[in-house]
Short mmCIF file of C-alpha atoms and ligand atoms in Angstrom, two decimals:
data_model
loop_
_atom_site.label_atom_id
_atom_site.label_comp_id
_atom_site.label_asym_id
_atom_site.label_seq_id
_atom_site.Cartn_x
_atom_site.Cartn_y
_atom_site.Cartn_z
CA MET A 29 -0.02 0.16 0.21
CA ARG A 30 0.97 3.61 -0.49
CA VAL A 31 1.08 5.55 2.75
CA ALA A 32 1.54 9.29 3.34
CA MET A 33 2.56 10.28 6.92
CA ILE A 34 1.99 14.20 7.62
CA GLY A 35 4.42 14.88 10.39
CA THR A 36 7.95 13.39 11.42
CA GLY A 37 7.63 13.78 15.14
CA TYR A 38 7.79 10.83 17.50
CA VAL A 39 4.69 9.27 16.40
CA GLY A 40 4.84 10.00 12.66
CA LEU A 41 8.71 9.11 12.22
CA VAL A 42 8.39 5.79 14.12
CA SER A 43 5.11 4.95 12.42
CA GLY A 44 6.35 5.74 9.04
CA ALA A 45 9.51 3.61 9.31
CA CYS A 46 7.92 0.78 10.94
CA PHE A 47 5.11 0.78 8.08
CA ALA A 48 7.86 0.71 5.40
CA ASP A 49 9.56 -2.15 7.27
CA PHE A 50 6.04 -3.92 7.03
CA GLY A 51 6.65 -3.64 3.24
CA HIS A 52 4.61 -0.77 2.46
CA VAL A 53 5.66 2.45 0.48
CA VAL A 54 5.68 5.47 2.84
CA THR A 55 6.40 9.01 2.26
CA CYS A 56 6.92 11.18 5.25
CA VAL A 57 6.06 14.89 4.79
CA ASP A 58 6.89 17.72 7.09
CA LYS A 59 6.94 21.46 6.56
CA ASP A 60 10.27 21.96 8.57
CA ALA A 61 12.60 21.72 5.18
CA SER A 62 15.79 21.40 7.67
CA LYS A 63 14.35 18.58 9.54
CA ILE A 64 13.56 16.78 5.77
CA ASP A 65 17.27 17.87 4.92
CA ARG A 66 18.73 16.11 8.10
CA LEU A 67 16.58 13.13 7.41
CA HIS A 68 17.75 12.59 3.83
CA LYS A 69 21.24 12.41 5.63
CA ASN A 70 19.90 10.18 8.06
CA ILE A 71 20.16 12.52 11.01
CA MET A 72 17.26 11.72 13.30
CA PRO A 73 15.60 14.54 15.04
CA ILE A 74 14.94 12.52 18.34
CA TYR A 75 16.86 9.95 20.03
CA GLU A 76 14.95 6.62 19.81
CA PRO A 77 17.05 3.30 20.05
CA GLY A 78 17.15 1.70 16.71
CA LEU A 79 15.33 4.28 14.68
CA ASP A 80 18.35 5.38 12.55
CA ALA A 81 19.13 2.01 11.47
CA LEU A 82 15.61 1.17 10.58
CA VAL A 83 15.10 4.53 8.57
CA GLU A 84 18.58 4.03 6.82
CA GLN A 85 17.65 0.49 5.72
CA ASN A 86 14.23 1.40 4.45
CA VAL A 87 15.26 4.46 2.58
CA ARG A 88 18.10 2.26 1.12
CA GLU A 89 15.57 -0.20 0.02
CA GLU A 90 13.18 2.59 -1.41
CA ARG A 91 10.19 2.23 0.72
CA LEU A 92 10.72 5.16 2.92
CA PHE A 93 10.89 8.66 1.34
CA PHE A 94 11.02 12.20 2.92
CA THR A 95 9.80 15.52 1.33
CA THR A 96 8.45 18.75 2.11
CA ASP A 97 5.96 18.55 -0.55
CA ALA A 98 2.71 17.19 0.44
CA LYS A 99 0.98 17.14 -2.92
CA GLU A 100 3.78 14.49 -4.26
CA ALA A 101 2.97 12.45 -1.24
CA ILE A 102 -0.82 12.58 -0.92
CA ALA A 103 -1.98 12.50 -4.60
CA ASP A 104 -1.67 8.79 -5.07
CA ALA A 105 -1.73 7.71 -1.32
CA ASP A 106 -4.24 4.78 -0.21
CA ALA A 107 -4.04 6.04 3.66
CA VAL A 108 -2.81 9.58 4.76
CA PHE A 109 -1.90 9.50 8.51
CA ILE A 110 -2.24 12.62 10.44
CA ALA A 111 0.69 12.47 12.87
CA VAL A 112 1.19 16.27 13.89
CA GLY A 113 1.40 17.68 17.52
CA THR A 114 -1.38 18.17 19.68
CA PRO A 115 0.08 20.25 22.56
CA SER A 116 -1.78 21.72 25.55
CA ARG A 117 -3.31 25.00 24.46
CA ARG A 118 -1.72 27.74 26.65
CA GLY A 119 -3.99 28.84 29.25
CA ASP A 120 -6.79 26.16 29.35
CA GLY A 121 -5.09 22.80 28.96
CA HIS A 122 -7.31 21.57 25.93
CA ALA A 123 -5.34 19.95 23.14
CA ASP A 124 -4.45 22.47 20.39
CA LEU A 125 -5.94 21.07 17.18
CA SER A 126 -4.53 23.87 14.84
CA TYR A 127 -2.03 21.59 13.35
CA VAL A 128 -4.56 18.46 12.86
CA TYR A 129 -7.08 20.90 11.07
CA ALA A 130 -4.39 22.68 8.90
CA ALA A 131 -3.43 19.11 7.82
CA ALA A 132 -7.08 18.29 7.18
CA GLU A 133 -7.76 21.36 5.05
CA GLU A 134 -4.17 20.28 2.84
CA ILE A 135 -5.28 16.72 2.50
CA ALA A 136 -8.70 17.87 1.24
CA GLU A 137 -7.03 19.71 -1.62
CA LEU A 138 -4.81 16.65 -2.75
CA ILE A 139 -6.59 13.45 -2.39
CA ASP A 140 -7.60 11.61 -5.36
CA GLY A 141 -9.59 8.55 -5.69
CA PHE A 142 -10.62 6.59 -2.32
CA THR A 143 -8.27 7.68 0.30
CA MET A 144 -8.49 6.70 4.01
CA ILE A 145 -7.31 9.74 6.19
CA VAL A 146 -6.14 8.42 9.61
CA THR A 147 -5.51 10.43 12.57
CA LYS A 148 -2.74 8.83 14.70
CA SER A 149 -2.08 12.21 16.86
CA THR A 150 -3.87 11.91 20.02
CA VAL A 151 -7.02 13.95 19.54
CA PRO A 152 -10.05 14.63 21.73
CA VAL A 153 -13.37 12.63 20.99
CA GLY A 154 -15.07 14.16 18.11
CA THR A 155 -12.13 15.56 16.18
CA GLY A 156 -12.58 12.75 13.42
CA ASP A 157 -15.98 14.46 12.98
CA GLU A 158 -14.50 17.70 12.39
CA VAL A 159 -11.84 16.40 10.27
CA GLU A 160 -14.38 14.96 8.21
CA GLU A 161 -16.35 18.10 8.13
CA ILE A 162 -13.44 20.06 6.77
CA ILE A 163 -12.71 17.68 3.91
CA ARG A 164 -16.28 17.27 2.85
CA LYS A 165 -16.85 21.15 2.94
CA LYS A 166 -13.85 21.59 0.81
CA ARG A 167 -14.35 18.72 -1.35
CA PRO A 168 -18.03 17.70 -1.51
CA ASP A 169 -16.95 15.33 -4.31
CA ALA A 170 -14.20 13.43 -2.79
CA ASP A 171 -14.36 9.58 -1.77
CA PHE A 172 -12.85 9.11 1.63
CA ALA A 173 -13.35 7.77 5.02
CA VAL A 174 -11.67 9.50 8.45
CA VAL A 175 -10.25 6.75 10.62
CA SER A 176 -9.05 6.83 14.25
CA ASN A 177 -6.08 4.70 14.93
CA PRO A 178 -4.31 5.98 18.12
CA GLU A 179 -0.74 5.24 18.81
CA PHE A 180 0.20 3.55 22.18
CA LEU A 181 4.10 3.63 21.72
CA ARG A 182 6.40 4.37 24.53
CA GLU A 183 9.57 6.70 23.87
CA GLY A 184 12.55 4.71 24.21
CA ALA A 185 10.72 1.36 23.37
CA ALA A 186 8.96 2.75 20.38
CA ILE A 187 9.97 0.46 17.54
CA LYS A 188 9.16 -2.56 19.55
CA ASP A 189 5.70 -1.33 20.83
CA PHE A 190 4.88 -0.51 17.22
CA LYS A 191 5.78 -4.11 15.73
CA ILE A 192 4.91 -6.07 18.82
CA PRO A 193 1.89 -4.01 20.13
CA ASP A 194 -0.45 -5.28 22.97
CA ARG A 195 -3.52 -4.42 20.50
CA VAL A 196 -4.37 -2.14 17.61
CA VAL A 197 -7.40 0.08 17.84
CA VAL A 198 -9.03 1.18 14.71
CA GLY A 199 -12.30 3.54 14.96
CA THR A 200 -14.23 3.73 11.71
CA ASP A 201 -17.78 2.85 10.40
CA SER A 202 -16.40 2.36 6.77
CA GLU A 203 -16.02 -1.30 5.84
CA ARG A 204 -14.16 -0.35 2.99
CA ALA A 205 -11.49 1.54 5.48
CA ARG A 206 -11.65 -1.55 7.74
CA GLU A 207 -10.43 -3.70 4.87
CA LEU A 208 -7.58 -1.33 4.05
CA MET A 209 -6.37 -0.93 7.67
CA ARG A 210 -6.45 -4.85 7.96
CA GLU A 211 -4.14 -4.88 5.02
CA LEU A 212 -2.03 -2.21 6.21
CA TYR A 213 -1.55 -4.07 9.61
CA ARG A 214 -1.35 -7.50 8.03
CA PRO A 215 1.95 -8.42 9.47
CA LEU A 216 0.71 -8.01 12.87
CA PHE A 217 -2.48 -10.26 11.85
CA LEU A 218 -0.22 -12.94 11.24
CA ASN A 219 1.39 -12.45 14.88
CA GLU A 220 -2.04 -12.65 16.32
CA THR A 221 -2.01 -9.07 17.70
CA PRO A 222 -5.51 -8.26 18.74
CA ILE A 223 -7.02 -5.46 16.36
CA LEU A 224 -9.98 -4.03 17.89
CA PHE A 225 -12.48 -2.17 15.52
CA THR A 226 -14.82 0.36 17.30
CA ALA A 227 -16.73 3.36 16.45
CA ARG A 228 -14.41 6.53 15.93
CA ARG A 229 -15.53 8.46 18.93
CA THR A 230 -14.75 5.16 21.13
CA SER A 231 -11.17 4.74 19.65
CA GLU A 232 -10.48 8.33 20.31
CA LEU A 233 -11.50 8.02 23.80
CA ILE A 234 -9.70 4.50 24.29
CA LYS A 235 -6.32 6.52 23.81
CA TYR A 236 -6.99 9.12 26.51
CA ALA A 237 -8.49 6.51 29.07
CA ALA A 238 -5.51 4.25 28.41
CA ASN A 239 -3.05 7.08 29.32
CA ALA A 240 -5.23 8.45 32.01
CA PHE A 241 -5.46 4.83 33.80
CA LEU A 242 -1.91 4.20 33.64
CA ALA A 243 -1.09 7.89 35.08
CA VAL A 244 -3.77 6.67 37.81
CA LYS A 245 -1.69 3.63 38.45
CA ILE A 246 1.69 5.43 38.80
CA THR A 247 0.15 7.95 41.12
CA PHE A 248 -1.39 5.50 43.32
CA ILE A 249 1.87 3.60 43.85
CA ASN A 250 3.64 6.93 44.54
CA GLU A 251 1.09 7.66 47.28
CA MET A 252 1.63 4.21 48.58
CA ALA A 253 5.25 5.04 48.62
CA GLU A 254 4.57 8.08 50.89
CA LEU A 255 2.54 5.76 52.95
CA CYS A 256 5.36 3.20 53.10
CA GLU A 257 7.68 6.04 54.14
CA ALA A 258 5.51 7.09 57.06
CA VAL A 259 4.70 3.70 58.36
CA GLY A 260 7.95 1.78 57.62
CA ALA A 261 6.92 -0.63 54.66
CA ASN A 262 8.53 -1.34 51.51
CA VAL A 263 6.69 0.03 48.43
CA GLN A 264 8.75 -2.31 46.06
CA GLU A 265 7.36 -5.26 48.11
CA VAL A 266 3.97 -3.69 48.18
CA SER A 267 4.05 -3.28 44.33
CA ARG A 268 5.12 -7.02 43.88
CA GLY A 269 2.54 -8.10 46.40
CA ILE A 270 -0.49 -6.52 44.76
CA GLY A 271 0.89 -6.81 41.25
CA LEU A 272 1.15 -10.46 41.20
CA ASP A 273 -2.70 -10.46 41.41
CA GLY A 274 -3.74 -10.72 37.77
CA ARG A 275 -6.58 -8.54 38.00
CA ILE A 276 -3.96 -5.42 39.00
CA GLY A 277 -1.13 -6.55 36.91
CA ASN A 278 2.75 -5.82 37.88
CA LYS A 279 3.32 -3.10 35.34
CA PHE A 280 3.57 0.51 35.80
CA LEU A 281 3.76 -0.03 39.68
CA ASN A 282 7.29 1.73 40.08
CA ALA A 283 7.12 4.40 42.59
CA GLY A 284 9.22 7.48 41.37
CA PRO A 285 9.30 11.26 41.27
CA GLY A 286 6.19 11.91 39.50
CA TYR A 287 5.52 10.74 35.80
CA GLY A 288 6.37 13.36 33.04
CA GLY A 289 7.02 13.09 29.14
CA SER A 290 5.10 14.06 26.14
CA CYS A 291 1.93 12.41 26.79
CA PHE A 292 0.55 11.63 30.41
CA PRO A 293 0.69 15.24 31.55
CA LYS A 294 -0.95 16.50 28.46
CA ASP A 295 -3.33 13.69 27.87
CA THR A 296 -4.80 13.61 31.47
CA LEU A 297 -5.22 17.37 31.32
CA ALA A 298 -7.01 17.14 28.09
CA LEU A 299 -9.17 14.20 29.26
CA THR A 300 -10.27 16.40 32.43
CA LYS A 301 -11.20 19.34 30.09
CA THR A 302 -13.17 17.32 27.84
CA ALA A 303 -14.99 15.44 30.74
CA ASN A 304 -15.62 18.85 32.47
CA ASP A 305 -17.10 20.39 29.08
CA HIS A 306 -19.63 17.44 28.80
CA ASN A 307 -20.47 18.00 32.52
CA THR A 308 -19.12 14.35 33.55
CA PRO A 309 -15.84 15.47 35.51
CA VAL A 310 -13.48 12.41 35.86
CA ARG A 311 -12.39 13.45 39.65
CA ILE A 312 -9.91 10.62 39.88
CA VAL A 313 -8.11 11.93 37.06
CA ASP A 314 -8.49 15.73 38.12
CA THR A 315 -6.64 14.60 41.56
CA VAL A 316 -4.27 12.63 39.84
CA VAL A 317 -2.98 15.76 37.73
CA GLU A 318 -2.93 17.70 41.15
CA VAL A 319 -1.22 14.94 43.07
CA ASN A 320 1.47 14.52 40.53
CA ALA A 321 2.13 17.77 39.83
CA ALA A 322 2.75 18.44 43.89
CA ARG A 323 4.92 15.50 43.94
CA LYS A 324 7.38 16.72 41.42
CA LYS A 325 7.63 19.61 43.43
CA ALA A 326 8.20 18.03 46.72
CA MET A 327 11.02 15.96 45.27
CA ALA A 328 13.54 18.88 46.00
CA GLY A 329 12.48 18.94 49.63
CA LYS A 330 13.24 15.25 49.87
CA VAL A 331 16.79 15.86 48.66
CA ILE A 332 17.15 18.78 50.94
CA LYS A 333 15.97 16.74 53.93
CA ALA A 334 18.50 14.08 53.20
CA MET A 335 21.34 16.56 53.13
CA GLY A 336 20.60 17.73 56.44
CA GLY A 337 18.00 20.58 55.75
CA ASP A 338 20.53 22.92 54.20
CA VAL A 339 22.04 23.01 50.61
CA SER A 340 23.35 26.27 50.50
CA GLY A 341 26.65 26.38 48.99
CA LYS A 342 26.70 22.59 48.89
CA THR A 343 27.43 20.78 45.50
CA ILE A 344 24.92 18.03 44.31
CA GLY A 345 25.92 15.72 41.51
CA VAL A 346 22.75 14.86 39.61
CA LEU A 347 22.64 11.70 37.23
CA GLY A 348 19.79 12.01 34.77
CA LEU A 349 17.69 14.73 33.47
CA ALA A 350 15.28 13.07 30.86
CA PHE A 351 11.84 12.37 32.23
CA LYS A 352 12.98 8.69 31.76
CA GLN A 353 15.58 6.35 30.38
CA ASN A 354 16.38 6.00 26.78
CA THR A 355 15.26 9.28 25.15
CA ASP A 356 16.43 12.98 25.43
CA ASP A 357 13.10 13.98 25.78
CA MET A 358 12.91 16.72 28.41
CA ARG A 359 9.06 17.35 28.23
CA ASP A 360 7.66 17.84 31.93
CA ALA A 361 10.64 16.05 33.43
CA PRO A 362 10.77 16.22 37.02
CA SER A 363 14.12 17.26 36.84
CA LEU A 364 12.67 20.54 35.69
CA ASP A 365 11.06 21.22 39.04
CA ILE A 366 13.74 19.55 41.17
CA ILE A 367 17.08 21.26 39.88
CA PRO A 368 15.76 24.97 39.79
CA ALA A 369 14.22 24.41 43.33
CA LEU A 370 17.79 23.00 44.65
CA ILE A 371 19.49 26.22 42.98
CA GLU A 372 16.84 28.50 44.39
CA ALA A 373 17.87 26.90 47.78
CA GLY A 374 21.65 27.80 47.10
CA ALA A 375 22.81 24.32 45.81
CA ILE A 376 25.60 24.17 43.15
CA ILE A 377 24.44 21.37 40.60
CA LYS A 378 26.82 19.36 38.45
CA ALA A 379 24.49 17.17 36.10
CA PHE A 380 25.02 14.35 33.66
CA ASP A 381 22.45 12.54 31.21
CA PRO A 382 23.68 10.37 28.37
CA GLU A 383 21.20 11.84 25.94
CA ALA A 384 19.27 14.77 27.04
CA MET A 385 21.92 17.55 28.22
CA GLU A 386 21.35 19.53 24.95
CA GLU A 387 17.67 19.77 25.51
CA ALA A 388 17.97 20.30 29.19
CA ALA A 389 20.57 23.24 28.40
CA LYS A 390 17.52 25.05 26.45
CA LEU A 391 15.40 24.65 29.18
CA MET A 392 17.72 25.31 32.33
CA ASP A 393 20.75 27.24 33.00
CA GLY A 394 22.67 28.04 36.20
CA LEU A 395 24.11 24.63 36.28
CA ASN A 396 27.02 22.69 35.08
CA TYR A 397 26.59 19.99 32.57
CA VAL A 398 29.40 17.42 32.84
CA GLU A 399 30.83 14.41 30.77
CA ASN A 400 29.91 11.41 32.96
CA ALA A 401 28.43 10.26 36.13
CA TYR A 402 31.78 10.23 37.87
CA GLU A 403 32.76 13.79 37.13
CA ALA A 404 29.31 14.76 38.41
CA VAL A 405 29.81 13.34 41.83
CA ASP A 406 33.43 14.51 42.05
CA GLY A 407 33.87 16.49 45.09
CA ALA A 408 30.11 16.88 45.48
CA ASP A 409 28.07 16.53 48.62
CA ALA A 410 25.58 14.19 47.55
CA MET A 411 24.71 12.20 44.56
CA VAL A 412 21.23 12.41 43.36
CA ILE A 413 19.69 9.77 40.86
CA LEU A 414 16.81 11.36 38.77
CA THR A 415 16.62 9.12 35.80
CA GLU A 416 17.02 5.32 35.76
CA TRP A 417 19.61 5.07 32.74
CA ASP A 418 20.82 1.58 32.71
CA GLN A 419 24.60 3.03 32.97
CA PHE A 420 23.49 4.41 36.30
CA ARG A 421 22.45 1.02 37.57
CA ALA A 422 25.91 -0.60 37.80
CA LEU A 423 28.11 2.24 39.05
CA ASP A 424 31.56 1.64 40.42
CA LEU A 425 30.31 2.46 44.01
CA ASP A 426 33.77 2.52 45.53
CA ARG A 427 34.94 4.89 43.26
CA ILE A 428 31.62 6.81 43.76
CA LYS A 429 32.12 6.64 47.81
CA GLU A 430 35.97 7.88 47.05
CA SER A 431 34.73 10.89 44.76
CA LEU A 432 31.98 12.08 47.13
CA LYS A 433 32.70 14.69 49.92
CA SER A 434 29.99 12.80 52.10
CA ASP A 435 28.30 9.53 51.85
CA ILE A 436 24.69 11.01 50.90
CA VAL A 437 23.06 9.11 47.87
CA VAL A 438 19.24 10.03 47.12
CA ASP A 439 18.00 7.52 44.82
CA LEU A 440 14.46 8.82 43.26
CA ARG A 441 14.14 5.62 40.98
CA ASN A 442 14.96 3.09 43.62
CA ILE A 443 17.69 1.29 41.47
CA TYR A 444 20.15 0.42 44.26
CA SER A 445 19.19 -1.59 47.38
CA PRO A 446 19.06 -0.02 50.76
CA GLU A 447 20.83 -2.95 52.36
CA ASP A 448 23.71 -3.21 50.06
CA MET A 449 23.93 0.66 50.12
CA ALA A 450 24.22 0.74 54.11
CA LYS A 451 26.69 -1.93 53.99
CA ARG A 452 28.90 0.13 51.89
CA GLY A 453 28.42 2.89 54.03
CA PHE A 454 26.04 4.97 52.09
CA GLU A 455 23.56 7.34 53.89
CA TYR A 456 21.07 6.17 51.18
CA THR A 457 17.61 7.79 50.72
CA SER A 458 15.07 6.20 48.26
CA ILE A 459 11.55 6.02 47.50
CA GLY A 460 9.05 4.23 49.96
CA ARG A 461 11.65 2.03 51.21
CA PRO A 462 13.21 1.91 54.84
CA SER A 463 16.89 3.00 54.36
C1 UDX B 525 3.35 6.90 27.43
C2 UDX B 525 2.43 5.54 27.48
O1 UDX B 525 3.14 4.67 27.83
C3 UDX B 525 2.23 5.30 25.79
O2 UDX B 525 1.52 4.25 25.82
C4 UDX B 525 1.71 6.37 25.14
O3 UDX B 525 1.65 6.11 23.69
C5 UDX B 525 2.49 7.68 25.25
O4 UDX B 525 2.74 7.90 26.82
P1 UDX B 525 5.99 7.44 27.46
O5 UDX B 525 5.52 8.94 27.77
O6 UDX B 525 6.93 7.41 26.16
O7 UDX B 525 4.55 6.77 26.97
O8 UDX B 525 6.56 6.81 28.56
P2 UDX B 525 6.28 5.83 29.53
O9 UDX B 525 7.21 4.81 29.77
O10 UDX B 525 4.97 5.45 29.78
O11 UDX B 525 6.50 6.46 31.13
C6 UDX B 525 5.71 7.81 31.55
C7 UDX B 525 6.05 8.41 32.93
O12 UDX B 525 5.77 7.71 33.96
C8 UDX B 525 7.62 8.64 33.01
O13 UDX B 525 7.76 9.87 33.62
C9 UDX B 525 7.95 7.35 34.02
O14 UDX B 525 9.12 7.60 34.63
C10 UDX B 525 6.79 7.07 34.61
N1 UDX B 525 6.64 5.88 35.31
C11 UDX B 525 6.51 4.70 34.53
C12 UDX B 525 6.73 5.67 36.65
O15 UDX B 525 7.04 6.92 37.52
N2 UDX B 525 6.48 4.56 37.05
C13 UDX B 525 6.00 3.31 36.24
O16 UDX B 525 5.97 2.37 36.88
C14 UDX B 525 6.09 3.69 35.11
#
């Protein structure tokens, strides 16, 4: 099949490369000429493990193309995917759909013959109806179907999530579109991936409901961690103890400094706005948004407390800046709350992240970015782990101990064992576990 992918952000680029790898002919379109230029040179706009190799191979085998010219891509496409950004609108938290609607206007002009227009961007319920109306108004003669096909990929594991998904959700009432979507996802059918066909509005809601539910799960275990700290229990064991119950499941029960990233903060907020607009508030998600924001703010206090209540003039070696491992994404990263608060309290920060320092430097100044973990802790009064990168999981702790001025380690991702750290003579603080 011939596919046009509008937008070469995370979702667009990964989906485009993976559809090409399934054997379809995919043209990715972006208005940003320098981005397309770099893609032609196989320079990725984001850090995602395995993506450059996948793009390189599919470009070489002439199944994947990049262009700024939407016309060329759309005119003979069977499916046109809208994978543009839907950021939070400033002020009210609603998803900003201006890019989606602009794409619909452009697509309307260019489609030729039966075409599926598929929204992969995360869009509020009813957006498909709007897209359909925009296209119908401009091209009353056109033969098309608007389909919702939300993406559930996680940054850092995006290719695997695309190729081995838990499920594929397709929202449309057009039988013809269903057939084409089956064709597009045929390799997954062969792997027996469940493909769920629903009405378009249901599919749009599934995406928000999934992300909100996961945010609830994380926030629940984060509150349990607080309780564990108060009563002397161990949150990792609580997670395991409840997670072994098949009805609960063991995933997304790692307590930490609060969720961040490009999806959960934006999508939970957008869901609560939609729900309030329809006078059916989802109070549990309202609370989760509030609790998570407060948690990220409270984490600097935890570090300050572990350092004796005063960090003025003290140096802190920070390991990890990205909102999670295996990404350079800094959107809503807990580090953006924690580090400025520590600087405000008088601390001197030396920070290292394997991929996110360039992004972080655009958002935070007043700290020293260094070359590796050991340099960050050299002569520091404490080591603070903010992101669970694999390379921080097996540090040479003897070397760390020698380099640090004190023995204080604050681990906001629970990647070390309290017993082991105590044995090694560290003053170790983690999340929801007795030290
Ligand atoms: C998420 C969804 O998982 C994905 O399906 C959707 O398409 C986009 O949003 P992503 O934002 O890439 O993906 O990251 P994810 O791995 O889900 O983590 C989100 C946040 O939750 C991170 O800040 C992470 O550190 C935090 N988290 C996750 C926890 O604190 N504990 C957990 O157990 C899991």
